[in-house]
PDB file of C-alpha atoms in Angstrom:
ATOM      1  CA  UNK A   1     104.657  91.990 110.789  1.00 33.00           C
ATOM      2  CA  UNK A   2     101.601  91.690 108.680  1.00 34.00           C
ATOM      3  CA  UNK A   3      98.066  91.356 110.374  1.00 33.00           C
ATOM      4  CA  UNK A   4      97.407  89.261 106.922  1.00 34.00           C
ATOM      5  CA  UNK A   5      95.791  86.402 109.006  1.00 37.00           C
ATOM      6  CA  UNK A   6      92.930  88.835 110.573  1.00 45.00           C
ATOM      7  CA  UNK A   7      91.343  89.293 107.406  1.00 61.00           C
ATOM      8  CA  UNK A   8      91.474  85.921 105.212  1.00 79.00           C
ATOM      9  CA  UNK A   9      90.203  82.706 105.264  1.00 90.00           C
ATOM     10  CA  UNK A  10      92.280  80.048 107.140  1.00 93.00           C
ATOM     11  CA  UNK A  11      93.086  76.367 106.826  1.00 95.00           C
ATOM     12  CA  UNK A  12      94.882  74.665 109.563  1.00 96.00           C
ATOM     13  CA  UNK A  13      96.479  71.201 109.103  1.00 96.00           C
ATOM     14  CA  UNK A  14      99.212  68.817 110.687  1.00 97.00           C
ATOM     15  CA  UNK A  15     102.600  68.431 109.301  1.00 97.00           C
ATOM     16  CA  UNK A  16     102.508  65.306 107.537  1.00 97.00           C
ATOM     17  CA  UNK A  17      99.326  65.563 106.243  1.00 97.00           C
ATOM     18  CA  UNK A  18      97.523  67.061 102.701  1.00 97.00           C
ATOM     19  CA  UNK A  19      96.349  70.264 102.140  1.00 97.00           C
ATOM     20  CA  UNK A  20      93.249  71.443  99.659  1.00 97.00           C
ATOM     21  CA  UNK A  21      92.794  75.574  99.184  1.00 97.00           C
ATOM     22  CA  UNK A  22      90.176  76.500  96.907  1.00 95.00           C
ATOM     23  CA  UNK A  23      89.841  79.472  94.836  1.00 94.00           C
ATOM     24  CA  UNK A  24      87.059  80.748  92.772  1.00 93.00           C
ATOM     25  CA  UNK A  25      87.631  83.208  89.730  1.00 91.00           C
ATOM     26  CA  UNK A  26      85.749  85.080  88.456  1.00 86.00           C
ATOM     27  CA  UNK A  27      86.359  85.882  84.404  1.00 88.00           C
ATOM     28  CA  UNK A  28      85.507  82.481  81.886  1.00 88.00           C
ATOM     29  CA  UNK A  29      87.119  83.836  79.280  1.00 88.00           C
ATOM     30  CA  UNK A  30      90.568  83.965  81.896  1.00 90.00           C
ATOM     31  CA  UNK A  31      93.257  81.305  79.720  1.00 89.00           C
ATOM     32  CA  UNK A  32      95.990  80.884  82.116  1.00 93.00           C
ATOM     33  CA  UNK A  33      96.038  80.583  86.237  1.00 95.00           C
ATOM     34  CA  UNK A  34      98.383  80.607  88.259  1.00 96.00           C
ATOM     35  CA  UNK A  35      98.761  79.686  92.316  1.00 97.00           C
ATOM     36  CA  UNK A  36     101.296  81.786  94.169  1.00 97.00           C
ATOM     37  CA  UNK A  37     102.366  81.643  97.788  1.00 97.00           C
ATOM     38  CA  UNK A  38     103.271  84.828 100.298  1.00 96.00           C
ATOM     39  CA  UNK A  39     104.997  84.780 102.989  1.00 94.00           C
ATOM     40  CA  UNK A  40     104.882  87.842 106.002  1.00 89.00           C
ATOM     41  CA  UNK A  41     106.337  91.200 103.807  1.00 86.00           C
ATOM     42  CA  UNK A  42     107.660  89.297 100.863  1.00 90.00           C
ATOM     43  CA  UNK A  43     106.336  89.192  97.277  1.00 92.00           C
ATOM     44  CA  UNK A  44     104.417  86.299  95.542  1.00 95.00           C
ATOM     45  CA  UNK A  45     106.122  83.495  94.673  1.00 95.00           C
ATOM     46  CA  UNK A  46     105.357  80.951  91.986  1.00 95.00           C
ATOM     47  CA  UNK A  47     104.167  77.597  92.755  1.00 96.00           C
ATOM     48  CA  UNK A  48     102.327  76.197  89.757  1.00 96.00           C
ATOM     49  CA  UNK A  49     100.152  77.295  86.849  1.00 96.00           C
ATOM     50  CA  UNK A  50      97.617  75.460  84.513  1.00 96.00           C
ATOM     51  CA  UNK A  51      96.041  76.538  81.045  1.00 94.00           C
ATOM     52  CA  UNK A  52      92.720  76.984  79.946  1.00 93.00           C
ATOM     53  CA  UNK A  53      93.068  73.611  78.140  1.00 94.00           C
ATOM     54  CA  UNK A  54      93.763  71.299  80.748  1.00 96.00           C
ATOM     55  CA  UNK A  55      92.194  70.129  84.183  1.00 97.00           C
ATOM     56  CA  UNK A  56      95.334  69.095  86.297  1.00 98.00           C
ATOM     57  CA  UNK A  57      98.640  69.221  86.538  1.00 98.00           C
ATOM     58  CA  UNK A  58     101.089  68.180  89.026  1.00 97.00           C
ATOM     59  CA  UNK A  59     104.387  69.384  90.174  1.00 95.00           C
ATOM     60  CA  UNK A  60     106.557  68.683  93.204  1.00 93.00           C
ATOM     61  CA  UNK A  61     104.182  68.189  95.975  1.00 96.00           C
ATOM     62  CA  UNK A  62     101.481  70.102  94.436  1.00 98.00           C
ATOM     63  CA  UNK A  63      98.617  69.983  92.244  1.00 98.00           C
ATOM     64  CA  UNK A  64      96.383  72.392  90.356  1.00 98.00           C
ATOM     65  CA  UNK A  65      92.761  71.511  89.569  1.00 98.00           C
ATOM     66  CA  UNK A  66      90.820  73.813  86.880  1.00 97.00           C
ATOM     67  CA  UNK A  67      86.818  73.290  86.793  1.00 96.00           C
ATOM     68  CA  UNK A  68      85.831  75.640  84.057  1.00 94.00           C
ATOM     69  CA  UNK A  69      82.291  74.903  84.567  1.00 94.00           C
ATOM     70  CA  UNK A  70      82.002  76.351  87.879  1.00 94.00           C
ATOM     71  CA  UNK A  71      85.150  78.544  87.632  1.00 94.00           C
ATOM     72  CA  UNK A  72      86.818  77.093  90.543  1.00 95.00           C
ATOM     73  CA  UNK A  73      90.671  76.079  90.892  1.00 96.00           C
ATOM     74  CA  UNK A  74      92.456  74.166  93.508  1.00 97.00           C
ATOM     75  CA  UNK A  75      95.561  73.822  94.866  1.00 98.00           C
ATOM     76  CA  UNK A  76      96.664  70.343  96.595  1.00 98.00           C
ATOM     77  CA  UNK A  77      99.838  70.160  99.084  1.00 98.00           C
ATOM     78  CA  UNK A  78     100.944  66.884  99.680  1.00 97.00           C
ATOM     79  CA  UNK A  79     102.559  65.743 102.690  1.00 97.00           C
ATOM     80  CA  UNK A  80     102.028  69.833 104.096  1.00 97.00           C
ATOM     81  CA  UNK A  81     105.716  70.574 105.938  1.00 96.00           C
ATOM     82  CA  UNK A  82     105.595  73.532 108.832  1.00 96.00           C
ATOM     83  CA  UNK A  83     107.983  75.640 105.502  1.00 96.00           C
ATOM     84  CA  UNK A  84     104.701  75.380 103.396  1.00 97.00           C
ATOM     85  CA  UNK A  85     103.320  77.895 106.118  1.00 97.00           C
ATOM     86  CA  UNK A  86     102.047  81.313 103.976  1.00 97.00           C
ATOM     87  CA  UNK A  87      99.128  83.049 102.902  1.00 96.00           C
ATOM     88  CA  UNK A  88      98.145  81.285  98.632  1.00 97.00           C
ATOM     89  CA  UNK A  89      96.943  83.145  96.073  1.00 96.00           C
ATOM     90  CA  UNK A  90      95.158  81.990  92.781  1.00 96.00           C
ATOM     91  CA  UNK A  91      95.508  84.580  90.084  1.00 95.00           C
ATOM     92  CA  UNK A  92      93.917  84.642  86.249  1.00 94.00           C
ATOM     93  CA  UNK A  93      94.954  85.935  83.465  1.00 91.00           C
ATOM     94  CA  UNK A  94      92.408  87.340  81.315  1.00 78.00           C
ATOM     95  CA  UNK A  95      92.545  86.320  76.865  1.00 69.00           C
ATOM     96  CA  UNK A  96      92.757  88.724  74.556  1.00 60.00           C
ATOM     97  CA  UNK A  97      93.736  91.806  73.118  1.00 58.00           C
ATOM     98  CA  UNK A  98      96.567  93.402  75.508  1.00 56.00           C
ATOM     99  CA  UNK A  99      95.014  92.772  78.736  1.00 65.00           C
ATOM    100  CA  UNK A 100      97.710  90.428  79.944  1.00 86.00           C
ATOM    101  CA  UNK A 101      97.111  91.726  83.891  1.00 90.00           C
ATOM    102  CA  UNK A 102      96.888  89.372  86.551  1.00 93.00           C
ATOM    103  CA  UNK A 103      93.311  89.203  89.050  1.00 93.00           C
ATOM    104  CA  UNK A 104      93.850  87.749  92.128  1.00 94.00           C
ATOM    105  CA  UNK A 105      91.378  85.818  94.345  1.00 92.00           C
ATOM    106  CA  UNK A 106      91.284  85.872  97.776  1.00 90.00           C
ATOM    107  CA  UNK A 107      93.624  84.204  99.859  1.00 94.00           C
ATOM    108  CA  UNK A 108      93.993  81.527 102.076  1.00 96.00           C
ATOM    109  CA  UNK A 109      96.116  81.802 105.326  1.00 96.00           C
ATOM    110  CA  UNK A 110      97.734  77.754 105.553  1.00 97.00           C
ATOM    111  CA  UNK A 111      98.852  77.454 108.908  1.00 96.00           C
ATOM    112  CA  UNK A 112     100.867  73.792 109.260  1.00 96.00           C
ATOM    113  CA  UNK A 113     100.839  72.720 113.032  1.00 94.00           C
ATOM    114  CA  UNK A 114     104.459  70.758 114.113  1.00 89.00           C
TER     115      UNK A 114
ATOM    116  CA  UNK B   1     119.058  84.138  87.988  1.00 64.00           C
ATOM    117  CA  UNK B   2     117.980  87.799  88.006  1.00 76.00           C
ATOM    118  CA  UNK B   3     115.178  88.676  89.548  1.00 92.00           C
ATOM    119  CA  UNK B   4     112.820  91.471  89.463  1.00 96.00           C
ATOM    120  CA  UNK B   5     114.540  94.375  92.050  1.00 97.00           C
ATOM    121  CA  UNK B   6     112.429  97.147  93.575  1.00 98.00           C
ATOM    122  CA  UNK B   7     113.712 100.224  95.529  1.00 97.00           C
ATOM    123  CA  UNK B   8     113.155 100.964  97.974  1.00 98.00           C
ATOM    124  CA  UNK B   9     112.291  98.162 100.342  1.00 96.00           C
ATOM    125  CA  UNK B  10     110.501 100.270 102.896  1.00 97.00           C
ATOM    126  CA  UNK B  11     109.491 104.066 102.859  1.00 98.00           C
ATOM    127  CA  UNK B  12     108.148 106.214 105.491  1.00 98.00           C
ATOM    128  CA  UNK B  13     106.710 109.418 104.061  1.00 98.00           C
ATOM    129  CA  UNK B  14     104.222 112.083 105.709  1.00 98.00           C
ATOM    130  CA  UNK B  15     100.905 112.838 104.646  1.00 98.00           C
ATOM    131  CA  UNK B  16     100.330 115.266 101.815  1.00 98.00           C
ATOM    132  CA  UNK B  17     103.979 114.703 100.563  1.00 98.00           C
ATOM    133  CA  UNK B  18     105.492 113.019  97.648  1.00 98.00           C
ATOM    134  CA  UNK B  19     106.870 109.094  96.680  1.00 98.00           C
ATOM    135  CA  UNK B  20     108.753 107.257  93.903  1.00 98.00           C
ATOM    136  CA  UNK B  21     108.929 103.519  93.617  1.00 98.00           C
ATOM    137  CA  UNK B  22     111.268 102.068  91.742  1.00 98.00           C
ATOM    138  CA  UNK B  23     110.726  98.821  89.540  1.00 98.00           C
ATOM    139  CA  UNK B  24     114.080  97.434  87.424  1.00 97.00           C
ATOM    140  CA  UNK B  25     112.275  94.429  85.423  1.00 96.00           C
ATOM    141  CA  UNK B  26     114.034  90.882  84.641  1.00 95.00           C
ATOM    142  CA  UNK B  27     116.062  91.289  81.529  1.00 93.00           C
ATOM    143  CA  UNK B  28     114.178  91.400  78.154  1.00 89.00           C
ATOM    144  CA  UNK B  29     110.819  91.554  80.065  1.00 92.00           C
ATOM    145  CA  UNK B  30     108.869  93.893  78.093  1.00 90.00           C
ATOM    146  CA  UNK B  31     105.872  94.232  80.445  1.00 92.00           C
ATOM    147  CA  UNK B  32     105.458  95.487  84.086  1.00 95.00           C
ATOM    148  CA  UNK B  33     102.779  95.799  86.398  1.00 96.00           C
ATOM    149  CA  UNK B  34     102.315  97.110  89.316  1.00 97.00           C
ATOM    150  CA  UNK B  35     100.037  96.199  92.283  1.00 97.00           C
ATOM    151  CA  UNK B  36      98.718  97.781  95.774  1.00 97.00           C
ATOM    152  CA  UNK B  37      98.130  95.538  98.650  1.00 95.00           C
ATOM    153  CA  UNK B  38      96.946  96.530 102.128  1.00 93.00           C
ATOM    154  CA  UNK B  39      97.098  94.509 105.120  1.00 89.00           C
ATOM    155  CA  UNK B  40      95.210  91.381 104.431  1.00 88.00           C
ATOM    156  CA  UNK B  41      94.344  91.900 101.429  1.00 91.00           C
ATOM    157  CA  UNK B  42      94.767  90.653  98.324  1.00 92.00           C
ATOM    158  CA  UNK B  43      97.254  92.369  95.859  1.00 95.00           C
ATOM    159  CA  UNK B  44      95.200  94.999  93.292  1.00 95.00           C
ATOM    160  CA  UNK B  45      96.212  96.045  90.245  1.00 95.00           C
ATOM    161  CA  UNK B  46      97.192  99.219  89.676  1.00 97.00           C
ATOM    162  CA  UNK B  47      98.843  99.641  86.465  1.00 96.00           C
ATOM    163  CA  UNK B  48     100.579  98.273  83.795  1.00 95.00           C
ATOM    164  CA  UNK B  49     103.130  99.279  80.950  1.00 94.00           C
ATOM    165  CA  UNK B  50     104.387  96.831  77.592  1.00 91.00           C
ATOM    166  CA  UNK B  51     107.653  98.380  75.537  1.00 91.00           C
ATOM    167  CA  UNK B  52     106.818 101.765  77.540  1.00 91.00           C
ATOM    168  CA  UNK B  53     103.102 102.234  76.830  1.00 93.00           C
ATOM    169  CA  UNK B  54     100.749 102.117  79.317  1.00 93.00           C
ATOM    170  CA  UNK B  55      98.556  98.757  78.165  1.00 91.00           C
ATOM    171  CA  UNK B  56      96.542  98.662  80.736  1.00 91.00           C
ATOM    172  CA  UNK B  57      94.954 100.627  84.089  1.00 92.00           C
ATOM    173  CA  UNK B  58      93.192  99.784  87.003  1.00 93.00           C
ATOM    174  CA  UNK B  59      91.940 101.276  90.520  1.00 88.00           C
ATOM    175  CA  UNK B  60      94.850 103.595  90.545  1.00 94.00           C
ATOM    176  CA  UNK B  61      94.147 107.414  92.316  1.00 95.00           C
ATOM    177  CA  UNK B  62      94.486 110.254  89.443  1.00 96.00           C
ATOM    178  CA  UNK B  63      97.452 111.387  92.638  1.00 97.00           C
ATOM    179  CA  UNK B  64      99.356 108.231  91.275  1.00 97.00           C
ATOM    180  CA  UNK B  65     101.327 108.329  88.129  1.00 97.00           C
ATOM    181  CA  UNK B  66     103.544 106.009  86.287  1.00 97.00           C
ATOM    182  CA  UNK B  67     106.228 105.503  83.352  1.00 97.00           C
ATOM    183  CA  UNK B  68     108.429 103.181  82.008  1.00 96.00           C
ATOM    184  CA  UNK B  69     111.558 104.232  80.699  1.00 96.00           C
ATOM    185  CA  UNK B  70     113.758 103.382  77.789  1.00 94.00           C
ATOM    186  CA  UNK B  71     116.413 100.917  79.769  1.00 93.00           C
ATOM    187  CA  UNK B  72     112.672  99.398  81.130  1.00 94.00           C
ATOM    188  CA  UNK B  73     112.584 100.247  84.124  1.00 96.00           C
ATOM    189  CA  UNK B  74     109.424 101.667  85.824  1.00 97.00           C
ATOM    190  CA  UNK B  75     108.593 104.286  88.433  1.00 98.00           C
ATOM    191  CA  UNK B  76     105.424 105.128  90.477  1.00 98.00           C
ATOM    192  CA  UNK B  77     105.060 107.803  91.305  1.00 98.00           C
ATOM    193  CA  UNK B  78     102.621 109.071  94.162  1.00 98.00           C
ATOM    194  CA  UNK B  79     101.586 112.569  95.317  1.00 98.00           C
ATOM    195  CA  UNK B  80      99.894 113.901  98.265  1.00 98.00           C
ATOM    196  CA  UNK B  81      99.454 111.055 100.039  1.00 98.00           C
ATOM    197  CA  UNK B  82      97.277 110.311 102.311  1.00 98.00           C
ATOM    198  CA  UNK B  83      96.759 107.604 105.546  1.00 97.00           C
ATOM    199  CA  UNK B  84      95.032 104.754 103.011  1.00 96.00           C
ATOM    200  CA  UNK B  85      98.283 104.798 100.535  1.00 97.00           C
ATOM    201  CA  UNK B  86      99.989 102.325 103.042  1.00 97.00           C
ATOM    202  CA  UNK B  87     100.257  99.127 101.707  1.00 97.00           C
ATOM    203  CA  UNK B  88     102.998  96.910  99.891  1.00 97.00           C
ATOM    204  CA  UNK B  89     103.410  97.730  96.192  1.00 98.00           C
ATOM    205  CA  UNK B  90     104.832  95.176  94.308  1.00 97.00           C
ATOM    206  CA  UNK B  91     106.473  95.161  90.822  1.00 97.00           C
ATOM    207  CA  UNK B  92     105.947  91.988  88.470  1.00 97.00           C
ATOM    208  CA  UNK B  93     107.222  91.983  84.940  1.00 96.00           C
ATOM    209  CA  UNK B  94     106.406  89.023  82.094  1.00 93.00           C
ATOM    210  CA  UNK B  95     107.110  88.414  78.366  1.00 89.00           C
ATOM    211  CA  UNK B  96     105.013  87.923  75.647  1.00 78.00           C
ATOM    212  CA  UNK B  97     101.798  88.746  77.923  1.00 79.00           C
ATOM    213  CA  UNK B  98     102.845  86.257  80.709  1.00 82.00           C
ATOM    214  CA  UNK B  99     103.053  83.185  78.648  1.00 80.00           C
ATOM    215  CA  UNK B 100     106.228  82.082  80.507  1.00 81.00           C
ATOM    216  CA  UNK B 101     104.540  83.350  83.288  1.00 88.00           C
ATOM    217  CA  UNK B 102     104.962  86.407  85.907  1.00 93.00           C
ATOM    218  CA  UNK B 103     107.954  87.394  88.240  1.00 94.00           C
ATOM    219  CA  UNK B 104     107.264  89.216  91.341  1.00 96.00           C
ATOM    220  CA  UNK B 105     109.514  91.534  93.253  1.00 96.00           C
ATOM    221  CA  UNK B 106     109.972  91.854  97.056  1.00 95.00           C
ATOM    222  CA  UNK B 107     107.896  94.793  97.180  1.00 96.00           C
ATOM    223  CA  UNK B 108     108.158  97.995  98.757  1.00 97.00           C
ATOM    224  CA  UNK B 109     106.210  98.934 102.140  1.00 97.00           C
ATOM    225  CA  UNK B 110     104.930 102.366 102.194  1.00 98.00           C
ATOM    226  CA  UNK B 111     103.872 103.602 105.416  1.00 98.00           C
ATOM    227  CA  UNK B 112     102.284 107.286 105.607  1.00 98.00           C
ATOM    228  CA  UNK B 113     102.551 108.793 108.519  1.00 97.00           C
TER     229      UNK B 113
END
């Protein structure tokens, strides 16, 4: 497979307990962000997304954080499960005109110990 | 649901030779992007197409080239490759500029041997 956990950042927890990845961006003027998760080979898959406008929002067993001031996001896994086990990504999408393209930060290997 | 498809899922070419990806978008997408990622890395963008126009570019190699056709579908195309083009490329595609957000595909691995 992959060597994707050579090269990024890692976060190791317990099953049972919560998880906090943190993701800086880089563009201000980005209106819409979006965390993904990727597992070994596959694509990105959606977890949650938050607008410009707000500072939170929740879904099942996750949150998104937005600090616009320091251009920082973060994503909160509650009760982390060994399945929640993949490499996140935070992505922005930048305003105006037609440049509709997704950045992506770095990402975070989550390792989730039985 | 349908769900972005790429072909195919994993290519071995030699160096110096010649690739096509193939991207087939969800249903009345009108966008598609595509993006590069080498091992551990995070995904880069590459290039991007809305109702078959290129709308946007990034740090894609003059040997790449791209389209989208008239049923939507897009191909990348890649010539004389070389040791560095393996990587995953993926295929997303969005409406409206991603304001019901962004679907990837599975991706297609690229080695180059």
């Amino acid at each position: 497979g992959e060597s994707v956990g050579l090269h990024l950042p890692t976060l190791s927890v317990q099953e049972g307990d919560n998880s906090i990845i943190n993701c800086a961006y880089s563009n201000s003027a980005s209106d819409y962000f979006i965390w993904y998760k990727q597992e070994s080979g596959k694509g990105p898959q959606f977890i949650i997304d938050i607008r410009s406008n707000m500072d939170k929002r929740q879904g099942q067993r996750v949150t998104v954080l937005l600090n616009k001031t320091v251009k920082h996001l973060s994503l909160q896994i509650a009760a982390t499960q060994p399945g929640d086990s993949a490499v996140y990504f935070c992505a922005e999408r930048g305003s105006g005109g037609s440049n509709y393209k997704l950045t992506f930060g770095k990402g975070t290997l989550l390792t989730v110990n039985p | 649901a349908a769900g972005v498809i790429q072909s195919p899922r994993h290519l071995i070419k030699e160096k110096r030779e010649t690739a096509t990806l193939k991207c087939y978008p969800i249903p009345r997408h009108d966008t598609v992007y595509w993006y590069q990622q080498g091992p551990g890395q995070d995904p880069q963008f590459l290039i991007s197409f809305y109702e078959k126009m290129q709308s946007d570019k990034g740090s894609i190699p003059d040997r790449f080239s791209a389209q989208q056709f008239s049923d939507y579908h897009s191909e990348l195309n890649m010539s004389s490759l070389e040791l560095g083009d393996s990587a995953l490329y993926f295929c997303a595609s969005s409406l409206e500029g991603g304001s019901y957000g962004y679907t990837f595909g599975s991706g297609t691995r690229l080695t180059v041997v």
